[in-house]
Amino acid sequence: MAAIPALNPLKIPTTTNGETFEGFKRGYDHDHDHDQPLSPMARLFHEPGSNVYIVGIIGLKTKIKPDIFKHNLVHTLLRNPRFSSLQGKDKETGSMKWIPTHVNIDDHVIIAKLDPNMESSEKFVEDFISNLSRSPIESTKPLWDLHILDIKTSETEGTCVFRFHHSLGDGMSLMNLLLACASKASDPEAMLPGNTKKSGATKVSSLWSRLSVLWNSFVALVMFVSTALFLEDTKTPMKGSIGERDTEYTNIPENIRLRSTLFFNLRPTTEIEDVTDTSKHGTWGNKIGYALYSFKIGLKKDPLDYVRDAKAVMDRKKASLEPLFTYFFVNLILKLFGIKVAGKLNYKVFYNTTLWFSNVPGPQEKIWLFGHEVAYIAPSCYGQPNALMIHVVSYMDKLTFVLSADEETIPNPHQLSHDLQESLRIIKASLY
């Protein structure tokens, strides 16, 4: 059996002479995205309470060569119009739109300054990312950047920290973007093959299955609307929110309502597409829905019962239209009542739950990124109204759990990481 997955905490609470890029001169068609409005989901990620950034931490076993990264980013990442466009407001309509712009790669690739008196390289990397999450990306340039930490750790020769505003895309589109820029370790000249695996859409093959889907969807609809209107999780030490983090919890009720917001990919496939082909947009953007997962608080004699219960609930979630409903419902509210109302509704659902949970499938074999061997991939987010997010990503035969925790609510995320890791060990031991 594979080793226990790593559990890495991330603490959260943002012109020079470089190579430039201009879409029209590089020869690709900007007309498709020129002055086009942002999608409804992209606009939502600019609303208060949902202004979220994705952080992609990539450990490299090869010493980082910044010039190689810059050169390759110009010819890969910047050929996708989302990464070479500003997000500005239309003066007539007030809506946000993509505006192609000149990009100076040196404005986006930053070499981190190292502290000569650092306690340890691992702690420096952790603190650097935590500090980075406290600031936004300036809207005067495309909303992404790359920070290079030329520092050796126990696992790596250097660390890259990609930062994207969530309006550019969701975890699946950005993972596919990474894979489209990467090559196989077994053949550095060959691109990774496209993953044509279906995304897990609900299959309805019998009357009973159809009734089950309808019932599960109805229950999910009731819970979603109730949560958006009034149904809030129980106040616990883990349910932190702005303005309430100094609350003392002395009498926590026995019947605790503790829920997670789960995010689902709504694409029919997860096929990797050419980043330079602007006629294909299947993997780009934000095509995600979400579902609400209720935890059952209590001690069980058999540790595997936790796994069985979780699987049973997730099977019901998959046999429902809940993720599709949330996606289309938010879009419907936006069209009928505008972005502000949709944003408040979205925020209310997140605010009334306790944590976020997300996962992204990564490469199944070892990869190289611009000639640098990848040791690990660890994505996460910041800007969400919840004090805790758990993100899971696979790479080869290993799972990595990344904890994004607010320090004021969870002052010792390393202890939480240790506790979760110990729980996994107990579950594993019970198999024998």
Short mmCIF file of C-alpha atoms in Angstrom, two decimals:
data_model
loop_
_atom_site.label_atom_id
_atom_site.label_comp_id
_atom_site.label_asym_id
_atom_site.label_seq_id
_atom_site.Cartn_x
_atom_site.Cartn_y
_atom_site.Cartn_z
CA MET A 1 0.00 0.00 0.00
CA ALA A 2 1.15 3.51 -0.75
CA ALA A 3 2.53 5.65 2.03
CA ILE A 4 0.33 7.98 4.05
CA PRO A 5 -0.24 11.17 2.01
CA ALA A 6 1.60 14.34 2.90
CA LEU A 7 -0.38 17.01 4.76
CA ASN A 8 1.04 20.47 4.22
CA PRO A 9 -0.45 23.52 5.99
CA LEU A 10 -0.62 26.90 4.28
CA LYS A 11 -1.35 29.85 6.59
CA ILE A 12 -3.55 32.53 5.00
CA PRO A 13 -5.36 35.92 6.36
CA THR A 14 -1.13 39.87 -2.33
CA THR A 15 8.63 48.64 -16.64
CA THR A 16 11.90 46.78 -17.09
CA ASN A 17 13.89 45.42 -20.00
CA GLY A 18 12.23 42.06 -20.38
CA GLU A 19 10.82 39.93 -23.15
CA THR A 20 7.45 41.25 -24.25
CA PHE A 21 4.41 39.68 -25.83
CA GLU A 22 1.75 41.14 -28.07
CA GLY A 23 -0.99 38.89 -29.37
CA PHE A 24 -1.48 40.54 -32.73
CA LYS A 25 2.22 40.38 -33.61
CA ARG A 26 2.62 36.81 -32.45
CA GLY A 27 0.14 35.67 -35.04
CA TYR A 28 -2.83 34.31 -33.10
CA ASP A 29 -6.35 35.56 -33.41
CA HIS A 30 -7.34 37.82 -30.52
CA ASP A 31 -10.70 38.62 -32.09
CA HIS A 32 -12.41 35.77 -30.29
CA ASP A 33 -11.70 37.30 -26.87
CA HIS A 34 -11.16 40.95 -27.80
CA ASP A 35 -13.52 43.12 -25.76
CA GLN A 36 -15.58 40.05 -24.83
CA PRO A 37 -17.34 40.14 -21.44
CA LEU A 38 -16.20 37.98 -18.56
CA SER A 39 -18.31 34.90 -17.95
CA PRO A 40 -20.81 35.04 -15.05
CA MET A 41 -18.63 32.77 -12.89
CA ALA A 42 -15.52 34.86 -13.62
CA ARG A 43 -17.42 38.01 -12.59
CA LEU A 44 -18.53 36.37 -9.35
CA PHE A 45 -14.92 35.88 -8.33
CA HIS A 46 -14.56 39.66 -8.19
CA GLU A 47 -17.42 40.11 -5.73
CA PRO A 48 -16.83 40.70 -1.98
CA GLY A 49 -16.52 37.42 -0.12
CA SER A 50 -15.72 35.52 -3.32
CA ASN A 51 -12.58 37.40 -4.47
CA VAL A 52 -10.49 34.24 -4.56
CA TYR A 53 -6.96 33.52 -5.79
CA ILE A 54 -5.47 30.15 -6.70
CA VAL A 55 -1.94 29.40 -5.51
CA GLY A 56 -0.04 26.61 -7.25
CA ILE A 57 3.09 25.49 -5.40
CA ILE A 58 5.45 23.40 -7.53
CA GLY A 59 8.56 21.86 -6.03
CA LEU A 60 11.38 21.20 -8.50
CA LYS A 61 14.23 18.72 -8.20
CA THR A 62 16.28 20.73 -10.69
CA LYS A 63 17.90 24.07 -9.86
CA ILE A 64 15.63 26.75 -11.32
CA LYS A 65 16.78 28.74 -14.36
CA PRO A 66 14.60 31.89 -14.42
CA ASP A 67 15.50 32.84 -18.00
CA ILE A 68 14.33 29.43 -19.23
CA PHE A 69 11.02 29.89 -17.41
CA LYS A 70 10.50 33.37 -18.85
CA HIS A 71 11.24 32.31 -22.40
CA ASN A 72 8.89 29.33 -22.25
CA LEU A 73 6.09 31.26 -20.55
CA VAL A 74 6.10 33.79 -23.38
CA HIS A 75 5.59 31.02 -25.93
CA THR A 76 3.06 28.97 -23.94
CA LEU A 77 1.14 30.69 -21.16
CA LEU A 78 0.95 34.10 -22.83
CA ARG A 79 -0.47 32.63 -26.01
CA ASN A 80 -3.66 31.99 -24.09
CA PRO A 81 -5.61 35.29 -24.24
CA ARG A 82 -6.75 35.04 -20.63
CA PHE A 83 -3.13 35.45 -19.50
CA SER A 84 -2.36 38.32 -21.84
CA SER A 85 -5.46 40.44 -21.22
CA LEU A 86 -6.57 42.95 -18.63
CA GLN A 87 -9.97 42.80 -16.96
CA GLY A 88 -11.58 46.21 -17.30
CA LYS A 89 -15.06 47.72 -17.13
CA ASP A 90 -17.02 48.69 -20.21
CA LYS A 91 -17.80 52.41 -19.88
CA GLU A 92 -21.22 52.03 -21.49
CA THR A 93 -22.54 48.86 -19.85
CA GLY A 94 -20.43 48.76 -16.67
CA SER A 95 -19.75 45.03 -17.20
CA MET A 96 -16.23 43.61 -17.06
CA LYS A 97 -14.50 42.48 -20.24
CA TRP A 98 -11.20 41.05 -21.50
CA ILE A 99 -8.88 43.71 -22.94
CA PRO A 100 -5.78 42.42 -24.80
CA THR A 101 -2.61 44.16 -23.68
CA HIS A 102 1.18 44.17 -24.04
CA VAL A 103 2.78 41.88 -21.47
CA ASN A 104 6.28 42.33 -20.09
CA ILE A 105 7.27 38.96 -18.70
CA ASP A 106 9.50 40.59 -16.08
CA ASP A 107 6.41 42.19 -14.54
CA HIS A 108 5.04 38.72 -13.83
CA VAL A 109 8.08 36.60 -12.95
CA ILE A 110 9.58 37.67 -9.62
CA ILE A 111 12.73 36.29 -8.03
CA ALA A 112 12.11 36.11 -4.30
CA LYS A 113 14.57 37.80 -1.95
CA LEU A 114 16.01 35.28 0.49
CA ASP A 115 16.50 35.93 4.18
CA PRO A 116 20.13 35.14 5.06
CA ASN A 117 19.12 34.59 8.70
CA MET A 118 16.23 32.19 8.04
CA GLU A 119 15.56 29.48 10.62
CA SER A 120 14.96 26.80 7.99
CA SER A 121 14.30 26.70 4.26
CA GLU A 122 10.99 24.88 4.74
CA LYS A 123 9.71 27.54 7.13
CA PHE A 124 10.89 30.32 4.82
CA VAL A 125 8.92 28.85 1.90
CA GLU A 126 5.82 28.44 4.08
CA ASP A 127 6.06 31.99 5.46
CA PHE A 128 6.71 33.43 2.00
CA ILE A 129 3.52 31.88 0.60
CA SER A 130 1.51 32.96 3.63
CA ASN A 131 2.72 36.55 3.22
CA LEU A 132 1.99 36.41 -0.50
CA SER A 133 -1.61 35.48 0.24
CA ARG A 134 -2.13 38.76 2.08
CA SER A 135 -1.91 40.89 -1.07
CA PRO A 136 -3.80 41.05 -4.38
CA ILE A 137 -2.36 41.26 -7.88
CA GLU A 138 -2.49 44.76 -9.35
CA SER A 139 -5.29 45.14 -11.90
CA THR A 140 -2.99 47.15 -14.18
CA LYS A 141 -1.63 43.86 -15.55
CA PRO A 142 -3.07 40.40 -16.31
CA LEU A 143 -4.01 38.77 -13.01
CA TRP A 144 -1.27 36.18 -12.62
CA ASP A 145 2.34 36.03 -11.49
CA LEU A 146 5.10 33.56 -10.75
CA HIS A 147 7.44 33.75 -7.75
CA ILE A 148 10.70 31.80 -7.92
CA LEU A 149 12.30 30.74 -4.62
CA ASP A 150 15.87 29.69 -5.36
CA ILE A 151 16.26 27.81 -2.11
CA LYS A 152 17.01 24.18 -1.38
CA THR A 153 14.66 22.19 0.87
CA SER A 154 14.60 18.57 1.98
CA GLU A 155 12.63 17.62 -1.16
CA THR A 156 13.57 20.21 -3.75
CA GLU A 157 16.28 22.35 -5.31
CA GLY A 158 13.84 25.22 -5.74
CA THR A 159 10.17 26.17 -5.50
CA CYS A 160 7.86 27.97 -7.92
CA VAL A 161 4.71 29.67 -6.67
CA PHE A 162 2.16 30.42 -9.40
CA ARG A 163 -0.62 32.80 -8.43
CA PHE A 164 -3.79 33.28 -10.50
CA HIS A 165 -6.96 35.18 -9.87
CA HIS A 166 -9.80 32.63 -9.90
CA SER A 167 -11.55 34.58 -12.67
CA LEU A 168 -8.90 33.23 -15.09
CA GLY A 169 -10.01 29.66 -14.53
CA ASP A 170 -10.74 26.90 -12.05
CA GLY A 171 -8.45 24.20 -10.72
CA MET A 172 -9.10 21.79 -13.58
CA SER A 173 -8.41 24.32 -16.34
CA LEU A 174 -5.21 25.49 -14.64
CA MET A 175 -4.03 21.93 -14.03
CA ASN A 176 -4.58 21.21 -17.72
CA LEU A 177 -2.68 24.39 -18.51
CA LEU A 178 0.24 23.12 -16.45
CA LEU A 179 0.13 19.72 -18.15
CA ALA A 180 -0.03 21.34 -21.58
CA CYS A 181 3.20 23.19 -20.72
CA ALA A 182 4.90 20.10 -19.29
CA SER A 183 6.63 17.09 -20.82
CA LYS A 184 7.06 13.48 -19.80
CA ALA A 185 10.14 12.59 -17.78
CA SER A 186 10.55 9.46 -19.93
CA ASP A 187 10.55 11.58 -23.11
CA PRO A 188 11.20 15.32 -22.49
CA GLU A 189 10.45 16.14 -26.14
CA ALA A 190 6.98 14.56 -26.06
CA MET A 191 3.90 16.37 -24.82
CA LEU A 192 1.71 14.67 -22.26
CA PRO A 193 -1.18 12.73 -23.79
CA GLY A 194 -4.67 14.14 -23.41
CA ASN A 195 -6.81 12.69 -20.64
CA THR A 196 -10.14 11.85 -22.22
CA LYS A 197 -11.65 10.44 -19.06
CA LYS A 198 -15.26 11.38 -18.56
CA SER A 199 -15.87 13.78 -15.71
CA GLY A 200 -18.36 11.52 -13.96
CA ALA A 201 -21.72 12.82 -15.14
CA THR A 202 -24.74 11.11 -13.66
CA LYS A 203 -25.89 8.07 -15.63
CA VAL A 204 -29.59 7.24 -15.54
CA SER A 205 -30.38 3.76 -16.82
CA SER A 206 -33.55 2.70 -14.99
CA LEU A 207 -36.73 4.09 -13.50
CA TRP A 208 -35.39 3.58 -9.97
CA SER A 209 -32.19 5.42 -10.88
CA ARG A 210 -34.19 8.31 -12.29
CA LEU A 211 -36.33 8.53 -9.18
CA SER A 212 -33.20 8.42 -7.03
CA VAL A 213 -31.63 11.27 -9.01
CA LEU A 214 -34.81 13.36 -8.70
CA TRP A 215 -35.12 12.75 -4.96
CA ASN A 216 -31.45 13.43 -4.22
CA SER A 217 -31.62 16.58 -6.33
CA PHE A 218 -34.76 17.79 -4.53
CA VAL A 219 -33.19 17.28 -1.10
CA ALA A 220 -30.05 19.08 -2.26
CA LEU A 221 -32.15 21.94 -3.63
CA VAL A 222 -33.94 22.40 -0.31
CA MET A 223 -30.65 22.42 1.60
CA PHE A 224 -29.04 24.83 -0.85
CA VAL A 225 -31.89 27.35 -0.69
CA SER A 226 -32.11 27.02 3.10
CA THR A 227 -28.38 27.64 3.45
CA ALA A 228 -28.54 30.66 1.16
CA LEU A 229 -31.37 32.13 3.24
CA PHE A 230 -30.80 31.20 6.89
CA LEU A 231 -29.36 27.73 7.65
CA GLU A 232 -25.95 28.28 9.23
CA ASP A 233 -23.44 25.81 10.63
CA THR A 234 -23.01 25.60 14.39
CA LYS A 235 -20.56 28.10 15.86
CA THR A 236 -17.42 26.11 16.62
CA PRO A 237 -13.75 27.05 17.03
CA MET A 238 -13.21 26.01 13.40
CA LYS A 239 -15.99 28.17 11.96
CA GLY A 240 -14.17 31.45 11.91
CA SER A 241 -15.36 34.50 10.05
CA ILE A 242 -14.45 38.17 9.89
CA GLY A 243 -15.66 39.98 12.98
CA GLU A 244 -16.32 36.83 15.02
CA ARG A 245 -12.84 35.31 15.48
CA ASP A 246 -12.46 36.53 19.03
CA THR A 247 -15.52 34.57 20.20
CA GLU A 248 -14.90 32.17 23.09
CA TYR A 249 -16.52 28.77 22.65
CA THR A 250 -17.21 27.37 26.09
CA ASN A 251 -20.42 25.43 25.53
CA ILE A 252 -20.45 23.70 22.15
CA PRO A 253 -23.76 21.86 21.60
CA GLU A 254 -23.82 18.12 21.10
CA ASN A 255 -25.73 18.13 17.82
CA ILE A 256 -23.25 20.04 15.69
CA ARG A 257 -24.08 21.07 12.14
CA LEU A 258 -20.74 21.07 10.33
CA ARG A 259 -20.68 21.16 6.54
CA SER A 260 -18.20 21.50 3.73
CA THR A 261 -18.65 23.07 0.32
CA LEU A 262 -17.49 20.52 -2.26
CA PHE A 263 -16.54 21.64 -5.77
CA PHE A 264 -17.31 19.57 -8.89
CA ASN A 265 -15.89 19.79 -12.42
CA LEU A 266 -18.82 20.13 -14.87
CA ARG A 267 -16.88 19.46 -18.07
CA PRO A 268 -17.82 16.35 -20.08
CA THR A 269 -14.12 15.40 -20.29
CA THR A 270 -10.82 16.50 -18.82
CA GLU A 271 -8.96 16.43 -22.12
CA ILE A 272 -5.80 18.52 -22.35
CA GLU A 273 -5.96 21.11 -25.11
CA ASP A 274 -3.33 23.16 -26.93
CA VAL A 275 -2.81 26.40 -24.99
CA THR A 276 -2.11 28.27 -28.23
CA ASP A 277 -5.36 27.20 -29.92
CA THR A 278 -7.88 29.91 -29.03
CA SER A 279 -10.67 28.17 -30.94
CA LYS A 280 -10.85 25.55 -28.20
CA HIS A 281 -12.10 26.67 -24.82
CA GLY A 282 -13.36 23.38 -23.40
CA THR A 283 -10.86 23.24 -20.55
CA TRP A 284 -10.53 26.97 -19.86
CA GLY A 285 -12.61 29.15 -17.60
CA ASN A 286 -14.69 28.35 -14.53
CA LYS A 287 -16.97 25.39 -15.16
CA ILE A 288 -17.60 24.26 -11.62
CA GLY A 289 -20.61 23.62 -9.47
CA TYR A 290 -20.70 22.83 -5.79
CA ALA A 291 -22.50 20.63 -3.32
CA LEU A 292 -22.91 20.69 0.45
CA TYR A 293 -21.52 17.82 2.51
CA SER A 294 -22.63 17.27 6.12
CA PHE A 295 -20.19 15.69 8.55
CA LYS A 296 -21.42 13.30 11.22
CA ILE A 297 -19.67 14.12 14.48
CA GLY A 298 -19.04 11.11 16.72
CA LEU A 299 -16.67 8.28 17.58
CA LYS A 300 -16.96 4.94 15.77
CA LYS A 301 -15.50 1.61 16.85
CA ASP A 302 -14.39 0.70 13.33
CA PRO A 303 -12.31 3.50 11.72
CA LEU A 304 -13.38 2.25 8.28
CA ASP A 305 -16.96 3.25 9.09
CA TYR A 306 -15.90 6.87 8.53
CA VAL A 307 -14.81 5.91 5.01
CA ARG A 308 -17.98 3.90 4.33
CA ASP A 309 -20.22 6.74 5.51
CA ALA A 310 -18.35 9.28 3.40
CA LYS A 311 -18.57 7.07 0.32
CA ALA A 312 -22.31 6.55 0.81
CA VAL A 313 -22.91 10.30 1.01
CA MET A 314 -20.71 11.00 -2.01
CA ASP A 315 -22.51 8.32 -4.02
CA ARG A 316 -25.76 10.16 -3.33
CA LYS A 317 -24.16 13.46 -4.31
CA LYS A 318 -22.98 11.97 -7.60
CA ALA A 319 -26.46 10.53 -8.17
CA SER A 320 -27.98 13.99 -8.07
CA LEU A 321 -28.03 17.17 -10.14
CA GLU A 322 -26.84 19.29 -7.21
CA PRO A 323 -23.57 20.59 -8.77
CA LEU A 324 -25.33 21.39 -12.06
CA PHE A 325 -28.17 23.06 -10.19
CA THR A 326 -25.91 25.37 -8.20
CA TYR A 327 -24.06 26.39 -11.38
CA PHE A 328 -27.20 27.19 -13.35
CA PHE A 329 -29.06 28.67 -10.38
CA VAL A 330 -26.31 31.21 -9.70
CA ASN A 331 -26.24 32.09 -13.41
CA LEU A 332 -30.03 32.51 -13.41
CA ILE A 333 -29.93 34.81 -10.37
CA LEU A 334 -27.21 36.85 -12.05
CA LYS A 335 -29.28 37.31 -15.22
CA LEU A 336 -32.47 38.17 -13.34
CA PHE A 337 -31.17 40.30 -10.48
CA GLY A 338 -27.60 41.27 -11.39
CA ILE A 339 -24.09 40.50 -10.21
CA LYS A 340 -24.45 42.08 -6.75
CA VAL A 341 -27.40 39.88 -5.73
CA ALA A 342 -25.75 36.76 -7.17
CA GLY A 343 -22.52 37.61 -5.36
CA LYS A 344 -24.29 38.03 -2.02
CA LEU A 345 -26.13 34.73 -2.51
CA ASN A 346 -22.91 32.93 -3.37
CA TYR A 347 -21.14 34.44 -0.37
CA LYS A 348 -24.01 33.56 1.97
CA VAL A 349 -23.77 29.88 1.06
CA PHE A 350 -20.01 29.87 1.66
CA TYR A 351 -20.32 31.92 4.86
CA ASN A 352 -22.95 29.60 6.35
CA THR A 353 -20.77 26.51 5.94
CA THR A 354 -17.57 25.70 7.84
CA LEU A 355 -14.94 24.71 5.29
CA TRP A 356 -14.12 24.21 1.62
CA PHE A 357 -12.97 20.93 0.12
CA SER A 358 -11.65 20.45 -3.40
CA ASN A 359 -9.54 18.00 -5.35
CA VAL A 360 -7.82 17.94 -8.74
CA PRO A 361 -6.32 14.93 -10.55
CA GLY A 362 -2.71 15.55 -11.47
CA PRO A 363 -0.21 13.80 -13.76
CA GLN A 364 -0.08 10.03 -13.53
CA GLU A 365 3.62 9.94 -14.38
CA LYS A 366 6.67 12.06 -13.58
CA ILE A 367 6.80 15.31 -15.53
CA TRP A 368 9.26 18.06 -16.38
CA LEU A 369 8.29 21.75 -16.48
CA PHE A 370 10.44 23.71 -18.92
CA GLY A 371 13.33 21.32 -18.39
CA HIS A 372 12.94 21.17 -14.60
CA GLU A 373 11.95 17.89 -12.92
CA VAL A 374 8.78 18.27 -10.82
CA ALA A 375 8.97 16.86 -7.30
CA TYR A 376 5.46 17.75 -6.15
CA ILE A 377 2.38 19.85 -6.97
CA ALA A 378 0.40 21.53 -4.17
CA PRO A 379 -2.50 23.84 -5.14
CA SER A 380 -4.65 25.87 -2.76
CA CYS A 381 -6.71 29.06 -2.54
CA TYR A 382 -6.97 32.23 -0.50
CA GLY A 383 -9.64 34.90 -0.24
CA GLN A 384 -12.52 32.57 0.65
CA PRO A 385 -14.71 33.47 3.67
CA ASN A 386 -13.97 30.15 5.42
CA ALA A 387 -11.15 29.64 7.88
CA LEU A 388 -10.19 26.24 6.49
CA MET A 389 -9.83 24.74 3.03
CA ILE A 390 -8.57 21.23 2.33
CA HIS A 391 -7.28 20.61 -1.17
CA VAL A 392 -6.18 17.20 -2.46
CA VAL A 393 -4.07 16.64 -5.58
CA SER A 394 -2.58 13.48 -7.05
CA TYR A 395 0.84 13.19 -8.67
CA MET A 396 2.06 9.80 -9.86
CA ASP A 397 1.18 7.37 -7.02
CA LYS A 398 1.02 9.98 -4.27
CA LEU A 399 -1.73 12.16 -2.80
CA THR A 400 -0.89 15.52 -1.27
CA PHE A 401 -3.27 17.23 1.14
CA VAL A 402 -2.87 21.00 1.38
CA LEU A 403 -4.45 22.85 4.29
CA SER A 404 -5.23 26.52 3.83
CA ALA A 405 -5.96 27.88 7.30
CA ASP A 406 -6.63 31.28 8.80
CA GLU A 407 -4.15 31.85 11.65
CA GLU A 408 -6.56 33.78 13.84
CA THR A 409 -9.03 30.90 13.84
CA ILE A 410 -6.61 27.98 13.56
CA PRO A 411 -3.39 29.25 15.23
CA ASN A 412 -1.60 25.90 14.91
CA PRO A 413 -2.35 24.38 11.49
CA HIS A 414 0.60 22.04 11.91
CA GLN A 415 -1.20 20.36 14.80
CA LEU A 416 -4.32 19.99 12.65
CA SER A 417 -2.15 18.55 9.91
CA HIS A 418 -0.63 16.08 12.37
CA ASP A 419 -4.08 15.05 13.65
CA LEU A 420 -5.40 14.42 10.15
CA GLN A 421 -2.31 12.44 9.27
CA GLU A 422 -2.71 10.34 12.41
CA SER A 423 -6.34 9.67 11.48
CA LEU A 424 -5.24 8.39 8.08
CA ARG A 425 -2.69 6.11 9.74
CA ILE A 426 -5.39 4.66 12.01
CA ILE A 427 -7.69 4.04 9.04
CA LYS A 428 -4.84 2.40 7.13
CA ALA A 429 -3.90 0.20 10.09
CA SER A 430 -7.49 -1.03 10.41
CA LEU A 431 -7.25 -2.65 6.96
CA TYR A 432 -4.89 -5.33 8.30
#
